[in-house]
Amino acid sequence: GAVVSQHPSWVICKSGTSVKIECRSLDFQATTMFWYRQFPKQSLMLMATSNEGSKATYEQGVEKDKFLINHASLTLSTLTVTSAHPEDSSFYICSASGIRKETQYFGPGTRLLVL
Amino acid sequence: GENVEQHPSTLSVQEGDSAVIKCTYSDSASNYFPWYKQELGKRPQLIIDIRSNVGEKKDQRIAVTLNKTAKHFSLHITETQPEDSAVYFCAATTITFGTGTKLQVIP
């Protein structure tokens, strides 16, 4: 149990376009979802926390107008990178937690390359 | 906010030896300490966790110890195997991660 999927697994886009990444909890209701960014050989950096039906809480330094997060249902959260630029290229990972709020289940990640 | 430091950043051990990774945290109110294993290009996976009301927890070859007074916790892997090679992250609370330790187990 506790499976989280993420789509797409990788995406290449042109600079200035927007990219949407989906995160789904497949077999449990995710009251909270987290979005992370991970650079090569570095740790997970939390970008934002979202609770179903509420606005996301962004970490300091993360532009909420650039990284749009929607958590419309208990099984789906989306991250939209708007007007992507090469510096947005990274590995984006979502995670979800359910009743046992402390335990996170991670998605497989999305590798974004902006040309 | 919480700050987590993790050491060492890289660790090489011979197959069969033990590996120990240490983390320190800053917020004495933190009460949940998970450890994740991340293989190259894959998602982090929870391997063990401990709560502040427990000093030690063991699961087969993996154990975690917690010293709340000193605000540090450690991951212990015994009888290491090549498939243990990965990056290991500690965390304090749910969302504050250490910088990671790349473990290489040499056959």
PDB file of C-alpha atoms in Angstrom:
ATOM      1  CA  GLY A   1       0.000   0.000   0.000  1.00  0.00           C
ATOM      2  CA  ALA A   2       0.794   3.713   0.109  1.00  0.00           C
ATOM      3  CA  VAL A   3       1.759   4.195  -3.509  1.00  0.00           C
ATOM      4  CA  VAL A   4       2.358   7.617  -4.969  1.00  0.00           C
ATOM      5  CA  SER A   5       2.656   8.162  -8.687  1.00  0.00           C
ATOM      6  CA  GLN A   6       4.024  11.144 -10.507  1.00  0.00           C
ATOM      7  CA  HIS A   7       3.597  12.156 -14.118  1.00  0.00           C
ATOM      8  CA  PRO A   8       5.429  12.805 -16.310  1.00  0.00           C
ATOM      9  CA  SER A   9       8.633  11.073 -15.292  1.00  0.00           C
ATOM     10  CA  TRP A  10      10.656  13.410 -17.441  1.00  0.00           C
ATOM     11  CA  VAL A  11       9.970  16.402 -19.603  1.00  0.00           C
ATOM     12  CA  ILE A  12      11.990  18.602 -21.919  1.00  0.00           C
ATOM     13  CA  CYS A  13      10.555  21.987 -22.783  1.00  0.00           C
ATOM     14  CA  LYS A  14      11.540  25.267 -24.348  1.00  0.00           C
ATOM     15  CA  SER A  15      12.307  28.299 -22.250  1.00  0.00           C
ATOM     16  CA  GLY A  16       9.175  30.353 -21.580  1.00  0.00           C
ATOM     17  CA  THR A  17       6.713  27.487 -21.647  1.00  0.00           C
ATOM     18  CA  SER A  18       4.790  26.124 -18.672  1.00  0.00           C
ATOM     19  CA  VAL A  19       4.995  22.584 -17.416  1.00  0.00           C
ATOM     20  CA  LYS A  20       2.494  20.775 -15.234  1.00  0.00           C
ATOM     21  CA  ILE A  21       3.489  17.871 -13.014  1.00  0.00           C
ATOM     22  CA  GLU A  22       0.886  15.628 -11.425  1.00  0.00           C
ATOM     23  CA  CYS A  23       1.211  13.768  -8.147  1.00  0.00           C
ATOM     24  CA  ARG A  24      -1.338  11.124  -7.229  1.00  0.00           C
ATOM     25  CA  SER A  25      -1.834   8.951  -4.179  1.00  0.00           C
ATOM     26  CA  LEU A  26      -3.144   5.707  -5.643  1.00  0.00           C
ATOM     27  CA  ASP A  27      -4.397   3.780  -2.656  1.00  0.00           C
ATOM     28  CA  PHE A  28      -4.863   6.243   0.174  1.00  0.00           C
ATOM     29  CA  GLN A  29      -6.235   9.686   0.819  1.00  0.00           C
ATOM     30  CA  ALA A  30      -3.459  12.216   1.023  1.00  0.00           C
ATOM     31  CA  THR A  31      -4.457  14.996   3.336  1.00  0.00           C
ATOM     32  CA  THR A  32      -1.100  16.648   2.846  1.00  0.00           C
ATOM     33  CA  MET A  33       1.204  16.685  -0.135  1.00  0.00           C
ATOM     34  CA  PHE A  34       4.698  18.067  -0.317  1.00  0.00           C
ATOM     35  CA  TRP A  35       6.727  19.244  -3.282  1.00  0.00           C
ATOM     36  CA  TYR A  36      10.491  19.042  -3.263  1.00  0.00           C
ATOM     37  CA  ARG A  37      13.263  20.026  -5.599  1.00  0.00           C
ATOM     38  CA  GLN A  38      16.479  18.069  -5.716  1.00  0.00           C
ATOM     39  CA  PHE A  39      19.657  19.134  -7.476  1.00  0.00           C
ATOM     40  CA  PRO A  40      22.257  16.513  -8.443  1.00  0.00           C
ATOM     41  CA  LYS A  41      24.046  15.060  -5.444  1.00  0.00           C
ATOM     42  CA  GLN A  42      22.102  17.297  -3.088  1.00  0.00           C
ATOM     43  CA  SER A  43      19.395  16.897  -0.523  1.00  0.00           C
ATOM     44  CA  LEU A  44      15.672  17.362  -0.876  1.00  0.00           C
ATOM     45  CA  MET A  45      14.641  20.986  -0.599  1.00  0.00           C
ATOM     46  CA  LEU A  46      11.042  21.519   0.392  1.00  0.00           C
ATOM     47  CA  MET A  47       9.280  23.943  -1.916  1.00  0.00           C
ATOM     48  CA  ALA A  48       5.767  23.916  -0.541  1.00  0.00           C
ATOM     49  CA  THR A  49       3.228  22.049   1.513  1.00  0.00           C
ATOM     50  CA  SER A  50      -0.345  21.708   0.377  1.00  0.00           C
ATOM     51  CA  ASN A  51      -3.437  20.521   2.175  1.00  0.00           C
ATOM     52  CA  GLU A  52      -6.470  19.422   0.220  1.00  0.00           C
ATOM     53  CA  GLY A  53      -8.753  22.325  -0.473  1.00  0.00           C
ATOM     54  CA  SER A  54      -6.385  24.932   0.905  1.00  0.00           C
ATOM     55  CA  LYS A  55      -3.775  27.219  -0.539  1.00  0.00           C
ATOM     56  CA  ALA A  56      -0.268  25.866  -0.497  1.00  0.00           C
ATOM     57  CA  THR A  57       2.257  27.088   2.033  1.00  0.00           C
ATOM     58  CA  TYR A  58       5.473  28.008   0.296  1.00  0.00           C
ATOM     59  CA  GLU A  59       8.937  27.903   1.789  1.00  0.00           C
ATOM     60  CA  GLN A  60      10.973  31.037   1.977  1.00  0.00           C
ATOM     61  CA  GLY A  61      12.530  31.910  -1.339  1.00  0.00           C
ATOM     62  CA  VAL A  62      10.093  29.907  -3.456  1.00  0.00           C
ATOM     63  CA  GLU A  63       8.058  32.094  -5.798  1.00  0.00           C
ATOM     64  CA  LYS A  64       4.435  31.109  -5.516  1.00  0.00           C
ATOM     65  CA  ASP A  65       3.552  32.806  -8.798  1.00  0.00           C
ATOM     66  CA  LYS A  66       6.177  30.774 -10.599  1.00  0.00           C
ATOM     67  CA  PHE A  67       5.485  27.430  -8.961  1.00  0.00           C
ATOM     68  CA  LEU A  68       1.725  27.069  -8.885  1.00  0.00           C
ATOM     69  CA  ILE A  69       0.453  24.309  -6.660  1.00  0.00           C
ATOM     70  CA  ASN A  70      -3.055  22.964  -6.654  1.00  0.00           C
ATOM     71  CA  HIS A  71      -4.395  20.283  -4.321  1.00  0.00           C
ATOM     72  CA  ALA A  72      -7.960  19.952  -5.483  1.00  0.00           C
ATOM     73  CA  SER A  73      -8.667  16.472  -4.186  1.00  0.00           C
ATOM     74  CA  LEU A  74      -7.406  14.004  -1.610  1.00  0.00           C
ATOM     75  CA  THR A  75      -5.579  12.052  -4.295  1.00  0.00           C
ATOM     76  CA  LEU A  76      -4.193  14.674  -6.643  1.00  0.00           C
ATOM     77  CA  SER A  77      -1.851  17.610  -6.399  1.00  0.00           C
ATOM     78  CA  THR A  78      -0.284  19.448  -9.302  1.00  0.00           C
ATOM     79  CA  LEU A  79       2.778  21.628  -9.640  1.00  0.00           C
ATOM     80  CA  THR A  80       2.935  23.997 -12.576  1.00  0.00           C
ATOM     81  CA  VAL A  81       6.247  25.597 -13.410  1.00  0.00           C
ATOM     82  CA  THR A  82       5.234  28.756 -15.240  1.00  0.00           C
ATOM     83  CA  SER A  83       7.428  30.423 -17.826  1.00  0.00           C
ATOM     84  CA  ALA A  84      10.160  27.888 -17.251  1.00  0.00           C
ATOM     85  CA  HIS A  85      13.787  28.881 -17.651  1.00  0.00           C
ATOM     86  CA  PRO A  86      16.952  26.783 -17.784  1.00  0.00           C
ATOM     87  CA  GLU A  87      17.636  27.436 -14.102  1.00  0.00           C
ATOM     88  CA  ASP A  88      14.368  25.658 -13.300  1.00  0.00           C
ATOM     89  CA  SER A  89      15.833  22.437 -14.651  1.00  0.00           C
ATOM     90  CA  SER A  90      15.859  19.994 -11.779  1.00  0.00           C
ATOM     91  CA  PHE A  91      14.414  16.829 -10.295  1.00  0.00           C
ATOM     92  CA  TYR A  92      11.023  17.529  -8.745  1.00  0.00           C
ATOM     93  CA  ILE A  93       9.626  15.029  -6.257  1.00  0.00           C
ATOM     94  CA  CYS A  94       6.277  15.010  -4.558  1.00  0.00           C
ATOM     95  CA  SER A  95       5.305  13.141  -1.448  1.00  0.00           C
ATOM     96  CA  ALA A  96       2.051  12.483   0.313  1.00  0.00           C
ATOM     97  CA  SER A  97       1.014  11.712   3.824  1.00  0.00           C
ATOM     98  CA  GLY A  98      -2.263  10.381   5.100  1.00  0.00           C
ATOM     99  CA  ILE A  99      -3.689   9.573   8.480  1.00  0.00           C
ATOM    100  CA  ARG A 100      -0.234   8.988   9.879  1.00  0.00           C
ATOM    101  CA  LYS A 101       0.808  12.500   9.050  1.00  0.00           C
ATOM    102  CA  GLU A 102       4.476  12.136   9.829  1.00  0.00           C
ATOM    103  CA  THR A 103       5.125   9.377   7.316  1.00  0.00           C
ATOM    104  CA  GLN A 104       5.717  10.528   3.781  1.00  0.00           C
ATOM    105  CA  TYR A 105       5.433   8.400   0.685  1.00  0.00           C
ATOM    106  CA  PHE A 106       7.391   9.739  -2.224  1.00  0.00           C
ATOM    107  CA  GLY A 107       6.556   9.805  -5.879  1.00  0.00           C
ATOM    108  CA  PRO A 108       9.150   8.625  -8.405  1.00  0.00           C
ATOM    109  CA  GLY A 109      10.080  12.172  -9.360  1.00  0.00           C
ATOM    110  CA  THR A 110       9.981  14.240 -12.526  1.00  0.00           C
ATOM    111  CA  ARG A 111      13.126  15.290 -14.260  1.00  0.00           C
ATOM    112  CA  LEU A 112      12.644  18.662 -15.937  1.00  0.00           C
ATOM    113  CA  LEU A 113      15.022  20.012 -18.539  1.00  0.00           C
ATOM    114  CA  VAL A 114      14.400  23.490 -19.852  1.00  0.00           C
ATOM    115  CA  LEU A 115      16.264  24.370 -23.036  1.00  0.00           C
TER     116      LEU A 115
ATOM    117  CA  GLY B   1      13.229  26.593  12.243  1.00  0.00           C
ATOM    118  CA  GLU B   2      14.752  23.158  12.370  1.00  0.00           C
ATOM    119  CA  ASN B   3      18.251  22.554  11.018  1.00  0.00           C
ATOM    120  CA  VAL B   4      19.697  19.101  10.412  1.00  0.00           C
ATOM    121  CA  GLU B   5      23.350  18.266   9.889  1.00  0.00           C
ATOM    122  CA  GLN B   6      24.444  14.896   8.581  1.00  0.00           C
ATOM    123  CA  HIS B   7      27.837  13.225   8.575  1.00  0.00           C
ATOM    124  CA  PRO B   8      29.722  11.832   6.785  1.00  0.00           C
ATOM    125  CA  SER B   9      28.846  12.976   3.296  1.00  0.00           C
ATOM    126  CA  THR B  10      30.433   9.861   1.813  1.00  0.00           C
ATOM    127  CA  LEU B  11      31.180   6.509   3.372  1.00  0.00           C
ATOM    128  CA  SER B  12      32.875   3.471   1.899  1.00  0.00           C
ATOM    129  CA  VAL B  13      32.836   0.152   3.708  1.00  0.00           C
ATOM    130  CA  GLN B  14      33.775  -3.389   2.880  1.00  0.00           C
ATOM    131  CA  GLU B  15      30.960  -5.838   2.413  1.00  0.00           C
ATOM    132  CA  GLY B  16      30.069  -7.373   5.757  1.00  0.00           C
ATOM    133  CA  ASP B  17      31.285  -4.407   7.790  1.00  0.00           C
ATOM    134  CA  SER B  18      29.043  -1.998   9.649  1.00  0.00           C
ATOM    135  CA  ALA B  19      28.162   1.530   8.590  1.00  0.00           C
ATOM    136  CA  VAL B  20      27.141   4.378  10.859  1.00  0.00           C
ATOM    137  CA  ILE B  21      25.653   7.692   9.771  1.00  0.00           C
ATOM    138  CA  LYS B  22      25.052  10.480  12.259  1.00  0.00           C
ATOM    139  CA  CYS B  23      22.694  13.435  12.312  1.00  0.00           C
ATOM    140  CA  THR B  24      22.229  16.338  14.669  1.00  0.00           C
ATOM    141  CA  TYR B  25      19.229  18.597  14.895  1.00  0.00           C
ATOM    142  CA  SER B  26      18.568  21.966  16.428  1.00  0.00           C
ATOM    143  CA  ASP B  27      14.937  22.077  17.510  1.00  0.00           C
ATOM    144  CA  SER B  28      14.388  20.311  20.809  1.00  0.00           C
ATOM    145  CA  ALA B  29      10.662  20.129  20.022  1.00  0.00           C
ATOM    146  CA  SER B  30      11.262  17.755  17.093  1.00  0.00           C
ATOM    147  CA  ASN B  31       9.858  14.354  17.909  1.00  0.00           C
ATOM    148  CA  TYR B  32       9.985  12.322  14.711  1.00  0.00           C
ATOM    149  CA  PHE B  33      13.146  11.148  12.978  1.00  0.00           C
ATOM    150  CA  PRO B  34      12.886   9.122   9.779  1.00  0.00           C
ATOM    151  CA  TRP B  35      15.661   7.742   7.609  1.00  0.00           C
ATOM    152  CA  TYR B  36      15.344   7.417   3.852  1.00  0.00           C
ATOM    153  CA  LYS B  37      17.319   5.479   1.276  1.00  0.00           C
ATOM    154  CA  GLN B  38      17.546   6.878  -2.223  1.00  0.00           C
ATOM    155  CA  GLU B  39      19.059   4.925  -5.067  1.00  0.00           C
ATOM    156  CA  LEU B  40      20.333   6.830  -8.073  1.00  0.00           C
ATOM    157  CA  GLY B  41      17.495   8.408 -10.026  1.00  0.00           C
ATOM    158  CA  LYS B  42      14.832   6.880  -7.808  1.00  0.00           C
ATOM    159  CA  ARG B  43      12.498   8.052  -5.100  1.00  0.00           C
ATOM    160  CA  PRO B  44      13.484   8.189  -1.429  1.00  0.00           C
ATOM    161  CA  GLN B  45      12.130   5.262   0.516  1.00  0.00           C
ATOM    162  CA  LEU B  46      11.551   5.167   4.242  1.00  0.00           C
ATOM    163  CA  ILE B  47      13.707   2.489   5.803  1.00  0.00           C
ATOM    164  CA  ILE B  48      13.233   3.157   9.500  1.00  0.00           C
ATOM    165  CA  ASP B  49      11.940   5.856  11.797  1.00  0.00           C
ATOM    166  CA  ILE B  50      11.989   6.632  15.483  1.00  0.00           C
ATOM    167  CA  ARG B  51       9.981   8.831  17.769  1.00  0.00           C
ATOM    168  CA  SER B  52      11.250  10.830  20.676  1.00  0.00           C
ATOM    169  CA  ASN B  53       9.792   8.533  23.307  1.00  0.00           C
ATOM    170  CA  VAL B  54      12.087   5.726  22.195  1.00  0.00           C
ATOM    171  CA  GLY B  55      15.868   5.584  22.415  1.00  0.00           C
ATOM    172  CA  GLU B  56      16.525   2.788  19.953  1.00  0.00           C
ATOM    173  CA  LYS B  57      14.727   0.872  17.260  1.00  0.00           C
ATOM    174  CA  LYS B  58      15.903  -2.084  15.235  1.00  0.00           C
ATOM    175  CA  ASP B  59      14.699  -3.757  12.065  1.00  0.00           C
ATOM    176  CA  GLN B  60      16.853  -6.682  10.971  1.00  0.00           C
ATOM    177  CA  ARG B  61      20.203  -5.225   9.913  1.00  0.00           C
ATOM    178  CA  ILE B  62      19.144  -1.628  10.420  1.00  0.00           C
ATOM    179  CA  ALA B  63      18.956   0.214  13.711  1.00  0.00           C
ATOM    180  CA  VAL B  64      18.464   3.807  14.743  1.00  0.00           C
ATOM    181  CA  THR B  65      19.471   5.368  18.038  1.00  0.00           C
ATOM    182  CA  LEU B  66      18.285   8.679  19.411  1.00  0.00           C
ATOM    183  CA  ASN B  67      19.830  10.881  22.070  1.00  0.00           C
ATOM    184  CA  LYS B  68      17.352  13.656  22.788  1.00  0.00           C
ATOM    185  CA  THR B  69      19.573  15.347  25.311  1.00  0.00           C
ATOM    186  CA  ALA B  70      22.377  15.746  22.831  1.00  0.00           C
ATOM    187  CA  LYS B  71      19.965  16.182  19.923  1.00  0.00           C
ATOM    188  CA  HIS B  72      21.522  13.603  17.701  1.00  0.00           C
ATOM    189  CA  PHE B  73      20.460  10.344  16.125  1.00  0.00           C
ATOM    190  CA  SER B  74      22.281   7.713  14.162  1.00  0.00           C
ATOM    191  CA  LEU B  75      21.631   5.030  11.589  1.00  0.00           C
ATOM    192  CA  HIS B  76      23.471   1.751  11.980  1.00  0.00           C
ATOM    193  CA  ILE B  77      23.653  -0.826   9.206  1.00  0.00           C
ATOM    194  CA  THR B  78      25.267  -4.121  10.092  1.00  0.00           C
ATOM    195  CA  GLU B  79      26.561  -6.833   7.766  1.00  0.00           C
ATOM    196  CA  THR B  80      26.460  -4.435   4.829  1.00  0.00           C
ATOM    197  CA  GLN B  81      25.730  -5.749   1.369  1.00  0.00           C
ATOM    198  CA  PRO B  82      26.369  -4.220  -2.069  1.00  0.00           C
ATOM    199  CA  GLU B  83      22.643  -3.496  -2.432  1.00  0.00           C
ATOM    200  CA  ASP B  84      22.898  -1.192   0.574  1.00  0.00           C
ATOM    201  CA  SER B  85      24.848   1.208  -1.638  1.00  0.00           C
ATOM    202  CA  ALA B  86      22.746   4.361  -1.981  1.00  0.00           C
ATOM    203  CA  VAL B  87      22.328   7.840  -0.583  1.00  0.00           C
ATOM    204  CA  TYR B  88      20.820   7.945   2.886  1.00  0.00           C
ATOM    205  CA  PHE B  89      18.975  10.953   4.253  1.00  0.00           C
ATOM    206  CA  CYS B  90      17.986  11.616   7.816  1.00  0.00           C
ATOM    207  CA  ALA B  91      15.200  13.991   8.696  1.00  0.00           C
ATOM    208  CA  ALA B  92      13.937  15.725  11.796  1.00  0.00           C
ATOM    209  CA  THR B  93      10.205  16.273  11.817  1.00  0.00           C
ATOM    210  CA  THR B  94       8.607  15.401   8.544  1.00  0.00           C
ATOM    211  CA  ILE B  95      10.190  17.833   6.181  1.00  0.00           C
ATOM    212  CA  THR B  96      13.656  18.911   7.268  1.00  0.00           C
ATOM    213  CA  PHE B  97      16.244  16.688   5.640  1.00  0.00           C
ATOM    214  CA  GLY B  98      19.911  16.222   6.244  1.00  0.00           C
ATOM    215  CA  THR B  99      22.375  16.718   3.422  1.00  0.00           C
ATOM    216  CA  GLY B 100      22.696  13.031   2.652  1.00  0.00           C
ATOM    217  CA  THR B 101      25.356  10.351   2.936  1.00  0.00           C
ATOM    218  CA  LYS B 102      26.498   8.414  -0.078  1.00  0.00           C
ATOM    219  CA  LEU B 103      27.220   4.905   1.106  1.00  0.00           C
ATOM    220  CA  GLN B 104      29.315   2.614  -1.035  1.00  0.00           C
ATOM    221  CA  VAL B 105      29.624  -1.012  -0.055  1.00  0.00           C
ATOM    222  CA  ILE B 106      32.630  -2.602  -1.696  1.00  0.00           C
ATOM    223  CA  PRO B 107      32.225  -6.298  -2.539  1.00  0.00           C
TER     224      PRO B 107
END
